[in-house]
Amino acid sequence: MLDATERLIYAGGIHATGMEAIVKASGVARKTLYRLYPTKDALVEAALLRRDERWMAWFEAATSQSDDPVARLLSCFDALQSWFADRRFHGCAFLNAAGETGDPNHVIRMAARAHKQRLHAYLHGLVVATGRPEPDALAQQVLVLIDGAIAVALVFGGTESATTAQQAARTLLG
């Protein structure tokens, strides 16, 4: 059920995905779905929280191959380039979801924020390992480069934005 929800909302958006489509795609009875998740927002939140776990595990594995801290930080953009090349790429599920909710305190927006905070914390650890000064600011800058590359890849297609962002990160690192 969460797989179907995640797949459908990632491909088509939260508002464009009805509960009937989720019921049909998941094969779960409507009554069971509503017993487990009384609202669509609760279901979407659960799907996003699970996606966060899976995406971060993938990202951390993809960026921990090198013993060199700078190479690990720069490998964030190699991971993005690989992701952008996947035909199923539809941008950042968390930014997409946040863009569909107007209330900053909405559970879906809060799930998106939690993901970005987790990603920032991970990037902060990578930056600290490089020994560069002002790791908080540098981690935030790398996060902005990552999200910018994702947005450009979504709008224009291709993988070049990952390379461009990686070059900018090299400049930031000195």
Tab-separated table of N, CA and C in Angstrom:
chain	number	residue	atom	x	y	z
A	1	MET	N	0.828	-1.183	0.000
A	1	MET	CA	0.000	0.000	0.000
A	1	MET	C	0.880	1.258	0.000
A	2	LEU	N	1.915	1.271	0.837
A	2	LEU	CA	2.799	2.433	0.855
A	2	LEU	C	3.601	2.531	-0.436
A	3	ASP	N	3.989	1.371	-0.988
A	3	ASP	CA	4.695	1.383	-2.283
A	3	ASP	C	3.828	2.024	-3.353
A	4	ALA	N	2.589	1.594	-3.434
A	4	ALA	CA	1.672	2.129	-4.446
A	4	ALA	C	1.443	3.620	-4.228
A	5	THR	N	1.257	4.022	-2.992
A	5	THR	CA	1.043	5.441	-2.688
A	5	THR	C	2.249	6.260	-3.110
A	6	GLU	N	3.411	5.806	-2.707
A	6	GLU	CA	4.633	6.538	-3.047
A	6	GLU	C	4.810	6.633	-4.558
A	7	ARG	N	4.654	5.534	-5.235
A	7	ARG	CA	4.830	5.507	-6.690
A	7	ARG	C	3.842	6.444	-7.386
A	8	LEU	N	2.591	6.394	-6.989
A	8	LEU	CA	1.563	7.209	-7.639
A	8	LEU	C	1.722	8.697	-7.346
A	9	ILE	N	1.992	9.046	-6.094
A	9	ILE	CA	2.117	10.483	-5.796
A	9	ILE	C	3.411	11.049	-6.359
A	10	TYR	N	4.455	10.221	-6.445
A	10	TYR	CA	5.716	10.701	-7.012
A	10	TYR	C	5.563	10.950	-8.508
A	11	ALA	N	4.851	10.091	-9.170
A	11	ALA	CA	4.677	10.233	-10.621
A	11	ALA	C	3.645	11.288	-10.988
A	12	GLY	N	2.583	11.413	-10.182
A	12	GLY	CA	1.489	12.286	-10.594
A	12	GLY	C	1.096	13.393	-9.641
A	13	GLY	N	1.628	13.374	-8.435
A	13	GLY	CA	1.273	14.398	-7.465
A	13	GLY	C	0.241	13.904	-6.465
A	14	ILE	N	0.198	14.573	-5.338
A	14	ILE	CA	-0.719	14.185	-4.263
A	14	ILE	C	-2.160	14.461	-4.654
A	15	HIS	N	-2.426	15.680	-5.101
A	15	HIS	CA	-3.806	16.062	-5.400
A	15	HIS	C	-4.362	15.321	-6.612
A	16	ALA	N	-3.502	14.966	-7.542
A	16	ALA	CA	-3.958	14.272	-8.746
A	16	ALA	C	-4.167	12.779	-8.513
A	17	THR	N	-3.715	12.285	-7.368
A	17	THR	CA	-3.835	10.861	-7.061
A	17	THR	C	-4.976	10.650	-6.079
A	18	GLY	N	-6.013	10.000	-6.538
A	18	GLY	CA	-7.151	9.725	-5.674
A	18	GLY	C	-6.972	8.456	-4.866
A	19	MET	N	-7.734	8.340	-3.818
A	19	MET	CA	-7.677	7.151	-2.972
A	19	MET	C	-8.082	5.905	-3.751
A	20	GLU	N	-8.998	6.062	-4.690
A	20	GLU	CA	-9.422	4.907	-5.491
A	20	GLU	C	-8.253	4.347	-6.294
A	21	ALA	N	-7.424	5.229	-6.836
A	21	ALA	CA	-6.247	4.785	-7.592
A	21	ALA	C	-5.271	4.043	-6.681
A	22	ILE	N	-5.128	4.515	-5.462
A	22	ILE	CA	-4.235	3.854	-4.508
A	22	ILE	C	-4.785	2.487	-4.127
A	23	VAL	N	-6.084	2.417	-3.877
A	23	VAL	CA	-6.725	1.135	-3.560
A	23	VAL	C	-6.505	0.158	-4.707
A	24	LYS	N	-6.748	0.608	-5.918
A	24	LYS	CA	-6.609	-0.258	-7.095
A	24	LYS	C	-5.161	-0.704	-7.293
A	25	ALA	N	-4.222	0.221	-7.195
A	25	ALA	CA	-2.814	-0.106	-7.434
A	25	ALA	C	-2.226	-0.985	-6.334
A	26	SER	N	-2.711	-0.823	-5.117
A	26	SER	CA	-2.147	-1.578	-3.995
A	26	SER	C	-2.799	-2.938	-3.809
A	27	GLY	N	-4.026	-3.074	-4.283
A	27	GLY	CA	-4.747	-4.320	-4.069
A	27	GLY	C	-5.278	-4.467	-2.653
A	28	VAL	N	-5.197	-3.418	-1.873
A	28	VAL	CA	-5.681	-3.423	-0.490
A	28	VAL	C	-7.121	-2.920	-0.482
A	29	ALA	N	-7.945	-3.556	0.303
A	29	ALA	CA	-9.343	-3.136	0.393
A	29	ALA	C	-9.434	-1.728	0.975
A	30	ARG	N	-10.377	-0.962	0.458
A	30	ARG	CA	-10.575	0.415	0.920
A	30	ARG	C	-10.760	0.465	2.447
A	31	LYS	N	-11.529	-0.474	2.978
A	31	LYS	CA	-11.793	-0.506	4.418
A	31	LYS	C	-10.490	-0.702	5.206
A	32	THR	N	-9.632	-1.581	4.717
A	32	THR	CA	-8.341	-1.824	5.365
A	32	THR	C	-7.468	-0.581	5.306
A	33	LEU	N	-7.442	0.046	4.141
A	33	LEU	CA	-6.641	1.252	3.964
A	33	LEU	C	-7.062	2.325	4.968
A	34	TYR	N	-8.352	2.573	5.070
A	34	TYR	CA	-8.834	3.618	5.981
A	34	TYR	C	-8.700	3.227	7.450
A	35	ARG	N	-8.671	1.929	7.725
A	35	ARG	CA	-8.440	1.500	9.103
A	35	ARG	C	-6.993	1.809	9.501
A	36	LEU	N	-6.066	1.582	8.570
A	36	LEU	CA	-4.653	1.830	8.842
A	36	LEU	C	-4.288	3.311	8.760
A	37	TYR	N	-4.898	3.994	7.796
A	37	TYR	CA	-4.614	5.415	7.554
A	37	TYR	C	-5.942	6.136	7.386
A	38	PRO	N	-6.445	6.747	8.443
A	38	PRO	CA	-7.783	7.337	8.402
A	38	PRO	C	-7.946	8.485	7.408
A	39	THR	N	-6.827	9.103	7.003
A	39	THR	CA	-6.909	10.195	6.034
A	39	THR	C	-5.856	9.995	4.944
A	40	LYS	N	-6.096	10.630	3.828
A	40	LYS	CA	-5.114	10.587	2.739
A	40	LYS	C	-3.806	11.223	3.198
A	41	ASP	N	-3.892	12.300	3.961
A	41	ASP	CA	-2.682	12.952	4.464
A	41	ASP	C	-1.846	11.997	5.311
A	42	ALA	N	-2.495	11.201	6.153
A	42	ALA	CA	-1.771	10.241	6.992
A	42	ALA	C	-1.079	9.188	6.133
A	43	LEU	N	-1.745	8.747	5.082
A	43	LEU	CA	-1.166	7.764	4.165
A	43	LEU	C	0.027	8.362	3.421
A	44	VAL	N	-0.124	9.564	2.913
A	44	VAL	CA	0.963	10.229	2.189
A	44	VAL	C	2.141	10.486	3.130
A	45	GLU	N	1.857	10.923	4.336
A	45	GLU	CA	2.927	11.145	5.312
A	45	GLU	C	3.702	9.851	5.552
A	46	ALA	N	3.003	8.746	5.750
A	46	ALA	CA	3.668	7.459	5.981
A	46	ALA	C	4.514	7.052	4.778
A	47	ALA	N	3.989	7.277	3.581
A	47	ALA	CA	4.745	6.949	2.371
A	47	ALA	C	5.998	7.816	2.262
A	48	LEU	N	5.880	9.085	2.603
A	48	LEU	CA	7.041	9.981	2.550
A	48	LEU	C	8.085	9.616	3.604
A	49	LEU	N	7.646	9.266	4.789
A	49	LEU	CA	8.588	8.878	5.837
A	49	LEU	C	9.354	7.627	5.426
A	50	ARG	N	8.662	6.710	4.781
A	50	ARG	CA	9.340	5.504	4.308
A	50	ARG	C	10.295	5.823	3.169
A	51	ARG	N	9.871	6.720	2.277
A	51	ARG	CA	10.757	7.123	1.185
A	51	ARG	C	12.010	7.794	1.746
A	52	ASP	N	11.851	8.588	2.789
A	52	ASP	CA	13.003	9.219	3.425
A	52	ASP	C	14.004	8.164	3.877
A	53	GLU	N	13.529	7.130	4.531
A	53	GLU	CA	14.420	6.059	4.999
A	53	GLU	C	15.161	5.425	3.828
A	54	ARG	N	14.436	5.088	2.799
A	54	ARG	CA	15.023	4.415	1.644
A	54	ARG	C	15.971	5.339	0.877
A	55	TRP	N	15.547	6.591	0.641
A	55	TRP	CA	16.368	7.520	-0.131
A	55	TRP	C	17.662	7.838	0.609
A	56	MET	N	17.563	8.090	1.906
A	56	MET	CA	18.764	8.412	2.677
A	56	MET	C	19.713	7.214	2.744
A	57	ALA	N	19.190	6.007	2.864
A	57	ALA	CA	20.056	4.819	2.866
A	57	ALA	C	20.806	4.718	1.541
A	58	TRP	N	20.086	4.946	0.435
A	58	TRP	CA	20.728	4.932	-0.889
A	58	TRP	C	21.788	6.028	-0.977
A	59	PHE	N	21.444	7.237	-0.565
A	59	PHE	CA	22.341	8.378	-0.687
A	59	PHE	C	23.591	8.188	0.177
A	60	GLU	N	23.403	7.720	1.391
A	60	GLU	CA	24.543	7.499	2.281
A	60	GLU	C	25.458	6.412	1.734
A	61	ALA	N	24.883	5.343	1.190
A	61	ALA	CA	25.709	4.284	0.597
A	61	ALA	C	26.469	4.802	-0.618
A	62	ALA	N	25.806	5.615	-1.420
A	62	ALA	CA	26.423	6.137	-2.640
A	62	ALA	C	27.528	7.142	-2.346
A	63	THR	N	27.505	7.733	-1.171
A	63	THR	CA	28.477	8.786	-0.851
A	63	THR	C	29.483	8.356	0.214
A	64	SER	N	29.604	7.082	0.449
A	64	SER	CA	30.542	6.622	1.481
A	64	SER	C	31.582	5.660	0.917
A	65	GLN	N	31.788	5.706	-0.390
A	65	GLN	CA	32.709	4.769	-1.029
A	65	GLN	C	34.175	5.153	-0.858
A	66	SER	N	34.461	6.425	-0.742
A	66	SER	CA	35.848	6.898	-0.689
A	66	SER	C	36.309	7.102	0.749
A	67	ASP	N	37.622	6.971	0.946
A	67	ASP	CA	38.207	7.287	2.248
A	67	ASP	C	38.508	8.774	2.382
A	68	ASP	N	38.508	9.475	1.252
A	68	ASP	CA	38.823	10.900	1.239
A	68	ASP	C	37.561	11.715	1.530
A	69	PRO	N	37.560	12.531	2.589
A	69	PRO	CA	36.360	13.291	2.954
A	69	PRO	C	35.858	14.237	1.859
A	70	VAL	N	36.759	14.884	1.148
A	70	VAL	CA	36.337	15.788	0.069
A	70	VAL	C	35.691	14.986	-1.053
A	71	ALA	N	36.280	13.855	-1.393
A	71	ALA	CA	35.701	13.002	-2.443
A	71	ALA	C	34.315	12.505	-2.033
A	72	ARG	N	34.151	12.181	-0.741
A	72	ARG	CA	32.826	11.739	-0.270
A	72	ARG	C	31.799	12.848	-0.448
A	73	LEU	N	32.175	14.070	-0.086
A	73	LEU	CA	31.245	15.189	-0.228
A	73	LEU	C	30.912	15.433	-1.698
A	74	LEU	N	31.903	15.421	-2.545
A	74	LEU	CA	31.663	15.656	-3.973
A	74	LEU	C	30.903	14.507	-4.630
A	75	SER	N	30.991	13.314	-4.045
A	75	SER	CA	30.275	12.169	-4.622
A	75	SER	C	28.759	12.311	-4.494
A	76	CYS	N	28.305	13.265	-3.673
A	76	CYS	CA	26.864	13.552	-3.612
A	76	CYS	C	26.335	13.839	-5.014
A	77	PHE	N	27.112	14.550	-5.784
A	77	PHE	CA	26.668	14.976	-7.108
A	77	PHE	C	26.783	13.847	-8.132
A	78	ASP	N	27.715	12.915	-7.910
A	78	ASP	CA	27.775	11.719	-8.752
A	78	ASP	C	26.523	10.871	-8.520
A	79	ALA	N	26.116	10.777	-7.258
A	79	ALA	CA	24.891	10.035	-6.938
A	79	ALA	C	23.686	10.683	-7.609
A	80	LEU	N	23.621	12.013	-7.550
A	80	LEU	CA	22.513	12.719	-8.202
A	80	LEU	C	22.511	12.470	-9.702
A	81	GLN	N	23.683	12.503	-10.311
A	81	GLN	CA	23.770	12.290	-11.753
A	81	GLN	C	23.199	10.924	-12.128
A	82	SER	N	23.519	9.924	-11.353
A	82	SER	CA	22.979	8.579	-11.585
A	82	SER	C	21.458	8.575	-11.442
A	83	TRP	N	20.952	9.251	-10.417
A	83	TRP	CA	19.508	9.326	-10.176
A	83	TRP	C	18.809	10.060	-11.307
A	84	PHE	N	19.389	11.164	-11.761
A	84	PHE	CA	18.775	11.950	-12.828
A	84	PHE	C	18.670	11.152	-14.125
A	85	ALA	N	19.570	10.202	-14.327
A	85	ALA	CA	19.571	9.398	-15.551
A	85	ALA	C	18.477	8.329	-15.542
A	86	ASP	N	17.908	8.065	-14.383
A	86	ASP	CA	16.847	7.060	-14.264
A	86	ASP	C	15.562	7.608	-14.875
A	87	ARG	N	14.941	6.847	-15.736
A	87	ARG	CA	13.722	7.315	-16.423
A	87	ARG	C	12.575	7.590	-15.450
A	88	ARG	N	12.654	7.053	-14.246
A	88	ARG	CA	11.596	7.274	-13.248
A	88	ARG	C	11.804	8.546	-12.435
A	89	PHE	N	12.878	9.275	-12.712
A	89	PHE	CA	13.169	10.504	-11.970
A	89	PHE	C	12.087	11.548	-12.233
A	90	HIS	N	11.498	12.060	-11.149
A	90	HIS	CA	10.478	13.119	-11.218
A	90	HIS	C	10.777	14.220	-10.204
A	91	GLY	N	12.044	14.478	-9.953
A	91	GLY	CA	12.398	15.508	-8.990
A	91	GLY	C	12.420	14.967	-7.575
A	92	CYS	N	12.487	15.876	-6.638
A	92	CYS	CA	12.514	15.520	-5.222
A	92	CYS	C	11.086	15.306	-4.731
A	93	ALA	N	10.798	14.114	-4.267
A	93	ALA	CA	9.451	13.802	-3.779
A	93	ALA	C	9.047	14.728	-2.634
A	94	PHE	N	10.014	15.166	-1.854
A	94	PHE	CA	9.723	15.983	-0.680
A	94	PHE	C	9.436	17.427	-1.066
A	95	LEU	N	10.199	17.959	-2.004
A	95	LEU	CA	9.902	19.301	-2.506
A	95	LEU	C	8.585	19.299	-3.268
A	96	ASN	N	8.362	18.253	-4.057
A	96	ASN	CA	7.100	18.147	-4.794
A	96	ASN	C	5.919	18.146	-3.822
A	97	ALA	N	6.030	17.338	-2.776
A	97	ALA	CA	4.942	17.238	-1.796
A	97	ALA	C	4.759	18.554	-1.044
A	98	ALA	N	5.856	19.173	-0.645
A	98	ALA	CA	5.764	20.449	0.076
A	98	ALA	C	5.103	21.508	-0.790
A	99	GLY	N	5.364	21.459	-2.079
A	99	GLY	CA	4.773	22.421	-3.003
A	99	GLY	C	3.275	22.269	-3.163
A	100	GLU	N	2.760	21.127	-2.759
A	100	GLU	CA	1.316	20.894	-2.868
A	100	GLU	C	0.571	21.242	-1.587
A	101	THR	N	1.286	21.658	-0.560
A	101	THR	CA	0.637	22.014	0.703
A	101	THR	C	0.954	23.465	1.032
A	102	GLY	N	-0.053	24.234	1.320
A	102	GLY	CA	0.144	25.650	1.612
A	102	GLY	C	0.517	25.936	3.052
A	103	ASP	N	0.071	25.107	3.951
A	103	ASP	CA	0.275	25.330	5.378
A	103	ASP	C	1.649	24.807	5.803
A	104	PRO	N	2.524	25.664	6.331
A	104	PRO	CA	3.849	25.195	6.738
A	104	PRO	C	3.818	24.189	7.890
A	105	ASN	N	2.682	24.093	8.584
A	105	ASN	CA	2.556	23.140	9.685
A	105	ASN	C	1.778	21.889	9.300
A	106	HIS	N	1.478	21.739	8.036
A	106	HIS	CA	0.771	20.557	7.543
A	106	HIS	C	1.677	19.335	7.706
A	107	VAL	N	1.107	18.173	8.010
A	107	VAL	CA	1.916	16.970	8.259
A	107	VAL	C	2.793	16.613	7.057
A	108	ILE	N	2.317	16.859	5.863
A	108	ILE	CA	3.109	16.539	4.671
A	108	ILE	C	4.291	17.501	4.555
A	109	ARG	N	4.053	18.769	4.808
A	109	ARG	CA	5.146	19.748	4.773
A	109	ARG	C	6.155	19.433	5.872
A	110	MET	N	5.665	19.000	7.028
A	110	MET	CA	6.566	18.660	8.128
A	110	MET	C	7.405	17.426	7.794
A	111	ALA	N	6.835	16.464	7.067
A	111	ALA	CA	7.604	15.294	6.628
A	111	ALA	C	8.688	15.718	5.643
A	112	ALA	N	8.351	16.644	4.755
A	112	ALA	CA	9.338	17.161	3.802
A	112	ALA	C	10.454	17.895	4.541
A	113	ARG	N	10.083	18.706	5.511
A	113	ARG	CA	11.069	19.445	6.297
A	113	ARG	C	11.981	18.486	7.059
A	114	ALA	N	11.405	17.444	7.626
A	114	ALA	CA	12.204	16.469	8.372
A	114	ALA	C	13.231	15.798	7.456
A	115	HIS	N	12.825	15.506	6.229
A	115	HIS	CA	13.766	14.910	5.275
A	115	HIS	C	14.916	15.870	4.985
A	116	LYS	N	14.596	17.124	4.725
A	116	LYS	CA	15.638	18.105	4.407
A	116	LYS	C	16.548	18.342	5.611
A	117	GLN	N	15.995	18.305	6.810
A	117	GLN	CA	16.817	18.447	8.014
A	117	GLN	C	17.751	17.247	8.165
A	118	ARG	N	17.239	16.076	7.862
A	118	ARG	CA	18.067	14.870	7.941
A	118	ARG	C	19.179	14.918	6.897
A	119	LEU	N	18.840	15.341	5.687
A	119	LEU	CA	19.845	15.462	4.634
A	119	LEU	C	20.891	16.505	5.032
A	120	HIS	N	20.446	17.629	5.568
A	120	HIS	CA	21.379	18.670	6.016
A	120	HIS	C	22.315	18.127	7.095
A	121	ALA	N	21.783	17.388	8.040
A	121	ALA	CA	22.614	16.822	9.112
A	121	ALA	C	23.664	15.871	8.537
A	122	TYR	N	23.264	15.081	7.564
A	122	TYR	CA	24.218	14.166	6.924
A	122	TYR	C	25.303	14.957	6.197
A	123	LEU	N	24.896	15.961	5.436
A	123	LEU	CA	25.859	16.802	4.722
A	123	LEU	C	26.790	17.511	5.705
A	124	HIS	N	26.240	17.944	6.824
A	124	HIS	CA	27.047	18.601	7.854
A	124	HIS	C	28.162	17.661	8.318
A	125	GLY	N	27.820	16.404	8.524
A	125	GLY	CA	28.836	15.422	8.916
A	125	GLY	C	29.917	15.263	7.858
A	126	LEU	N	29.506	15.248	6.594
A	126	LEU	CA	30.485	15.153	5.506
A	126	LEU	C	31.391	16.380	5.483
A	127	VAL	N	30.802	17.558	5.679
A	127	VAL	CA	31.583	18.799	5.672
A	127	VAL	C	32.547	18.826	6.855
A	128	VAL	N	32.080	18.472	8.037
A	128	VAL	CA	32.949	18.457	9.219
A	128	VAL	C	34.162	17.565	8.963
A	129	ALA	N	33.946	16.430	8.322
A	129	ALA	CA	35.045	15.498	8.039
A	129	ALA	C	36.109	16.108	7.125
A	130	THR	N	35.732	17.101	6.322
A	130	THR	CA	36.712	17.747	5.438
A	130	THR	C	37.601	18.724	6.196
A	131	GLY	N	37.181	19.128	7.395
A	131	GLY	CA	37.952	20.081	8.172
A	131	GLY	C	37.800	21.522	7.712
A	132	ARG	N	36.859	21.772	6.822
A	132	ARG	CA	36.652	23.138	6.329
A	132	ARG	C	36.008	23.998	7.417
A	133	PRO	N	36.314	25.302	7.402
A	133	PRO	CA	35.691	26.194	8.387
A	133	PRO	C	34.203	26.403	8.086
A	134	GLU	N	33.494	26.833	9.082
A	134	GLU	CA	32.064	27.144	8.975
A	134	GLU	C	31.251	25.993	8.364
A	135	PRO	N	31.281	24.833	9.008
A	135	PRO	CA	30.584	23.678	8.437
A	135	PRO	C	29.067	23.852	8.319
A	136	ASP	N	28.455	24.625	9.221
A	136	ASP	CA	27.005	24.842	9.123
A	136	ASP	C	26.662	25.550	7.823
A	137	ALA	N	27.380	26.619	7.543
A	137	ALA	CA	27.116	27.392	6.325
A	137	ALA	C	27.441	26.577	5.082
A	138	LEU	N	28.545	25.854	5.111
A	138	LEU	CA	28.931	25.068	3.936
A	138	LEU	C	27.939	23.930	3.684
A	139	ALA	N	27.472	23.290	4.739
A	139	ALA	CA	26.469	22.229	4.567
A	139	ALA	C	25.189	22.796	3.960
A	140	GLN	N	24.785	23.978	4.405
A	140	GLN	CA	23.592	24.620	3.840
A	140	GLN	C	23.808	24.949	2.365
A	141	GLN	N	24.993	25.419	2.019
A	141	GLN	CA	25.295	25.737	0.625
A	141	GLN	C	25.260	24.486	-0.250
A	142	VAL	N	25.788	23.388	0.258
A	142	VAL	CA	25.760	22.133	-0.499
A	142	VAL	C	24.319	21.650	-0.657
A	143	LEU	N	23.516	21.796	0.387
A	143	LEU	CA	22.102	21.426	0.286
A	143	LEU	C	21.403	22.245	-0.795
A	144	VAL	N	21.689	23.530	-0.845
A	144	VAL	CA	21.097	24.391	-1.879
A	144	VAL	C	21.558	23.943	-3.266
A	145	LEU	N	22.824	23.581	-3.409
A	145	LEU	CA	23.319	23.079	-4.696
A	145	LEU	C	22.610	21.782	-5.087
A	146	ILE	N	22.417	20.906	-4.123
A	146	ILE	CA	21.732	19.639	-4.395
A	146	ILE	C	20.298	19.893	-4.844
A	147	ASP	N	19.562	20.681	-4.065
A	147	ASP	CA	18.164	20.936	-4.422
A	147	ASP	C	18.049	21.718	-5.722
A	148	GLY	N	18.984	22.618	-5.973
A	148	GLY	CA	18.987	23.342	-7.242
A	148	GLY	C	19.236	22.412	-8.414
A	149	ALA	N	20.183	21.504	-8.257
A	149	ALA	CA	20.467	20.542	-9.324
A	149	ALA	C	19.252	19.660	-9.594
A	150	ILE	N	18.563	19.252	-8.534
A	150	ILE	CA	17.362	18.426	-8.689
A	150	ILE	C	16.290	19.198	-9.454
A	151	ALA	N	16.079	20.453	-9.080
A	151	ALA	CA	15.056	21.271	-9.749
A	151	ALA	C	15.390	21.468	-11.225
A	152	VAL	N	16.639	21.763	-11.532
A	152	VAL	CA	17.041	21.975	-12.928
A	152	VAL	C	16.897	20.679	-13.721
A	153	ALA	N	17.285	19.555	-13.136
A	153	ALA	CA	17.147	18.268	-13.829
A	153	ALA	C	15.681	17.944	-14.095
A	154	LEU	N	14.814	18.279	-13.150
A	154	LEU	CA	13.386	18.033	-13.342
A	154	LEU	C	12.837	18.872	-14.488
A	155	VAL	N	13.173	20.140	-14.516
A	155	VAL	CA	12.606	21.062	-15.500
A	155	VAL	C	13.218	20.872	-16.882
A	156	PHE	N	14.532	20.724	-16.943
A	156	PHE	CA	15.212	20.669	-18.238
A	156	PHE	C	15.562	19.258	-18.692
A	157	GLY	N	15.525	18.301	-17.773
A	157	GLY	CA	15.952	16.953	-18.117
A	157	GLY	C	17.468	16.870	-18.132
A	158	GLY	N	17.972	15.700	-18.392
A	158	GLY	CA	19.413	15.502	-18.464
A	158	GLY	C	20.062	15.424	-17.099
A	159	THR	N	21.367	15.239	-17.135
A	159	THR	CA	22.130	15.057	-15.900
A	159	THR	C	23.156	16.163	-15.666
A	160	GLU	N	23.220	17.110	-16.576
A	160	GLU	CA	24.269	18.131	-16.525
A	160	GLU	C	24.232	18.975	-15.256
A	161	SER	N	23.056	19.170	-14.696
A	161	SER	CA	22.970	20.021	-13.504
A	161	SER	C	23.754	19.426	-12.336
A	162	ALA	N	23.877	18.108	-12.290
A	162	ALA	CA	24.672	17.491	-11.224
A	162	ALA	C	26.146	17.845	-11.386
A	163	THR	N	26.624	17.836	-12.623
A	163	THR	CA	28.014	18.201	-12.895
A	163	THR	C	28.257	19.672	-12.580
A	164	THR	N	27.328	20.523	-12.977
A	164	THR	CA	27.447	21.957	-12.702
A	164	THR	C	27.470	22.218	-11.200
A	165	ALA	N	26.586	21.564	-10.466
A	165	ALA	CA	26.542	21.737	-9.012
A	165	ALA	C	27.817	21.204	-8.362
A	166	GLN	N	28.342	20.113	-8.890
A	166	GLN	CA	29.588	19.566	-8.349
A	166	GLN	C	30.744	20.551	-8.552
A	167	GLN	N	30.777	21.190	-9.716
A	167	GLN	CA	31.813	22.199	-9.976
A	167	GLN	C	31.682	23.369	-8.996
A	168	ALA	N	30.458	23.786	-8.734
A	168	ALA	CA	30.232	24.867	-7.765
A	168	ALA	C	30.676	24.432	-6.367
A	169	ALA	N	30.403	23.185	-6.015
A	169	ALA	CA	30.825	22.675	-4.705
A	169	ALA	C	32.352	22.653	-4.600
A	170	ARG	N	33.019	22.281	-5.671
A	170	ARG	CA	34.499	22.312	-5.674
A	170	ARG	C	35.000	23.729	-5.389
A	171	THR	N	34.346	24.697	-6.009
A	171	THR	CA	34.723	26.092	-5.792
A	171	THR	C	34.515	26.481	-4.325
A	172	LEU	N	33.393	26.076	-3.750
A	172	LEU	CA	33.122	26.378	-2.341
A	172	LEU	C	34.164	25.747	-1.415
A	173	LEU	N	34.610	24.558	-1.790
A	173	LEU	CA	35.577	23.841	-0.960
A	173	LEU	C	36.987	24.414	-1.082
A	174	GLY	N	37.197	25.221	-2.127
A	174	GLY	CA	38.500	25.872	-2.310
A	174	GLY	C	39.478	25.016	-2.973
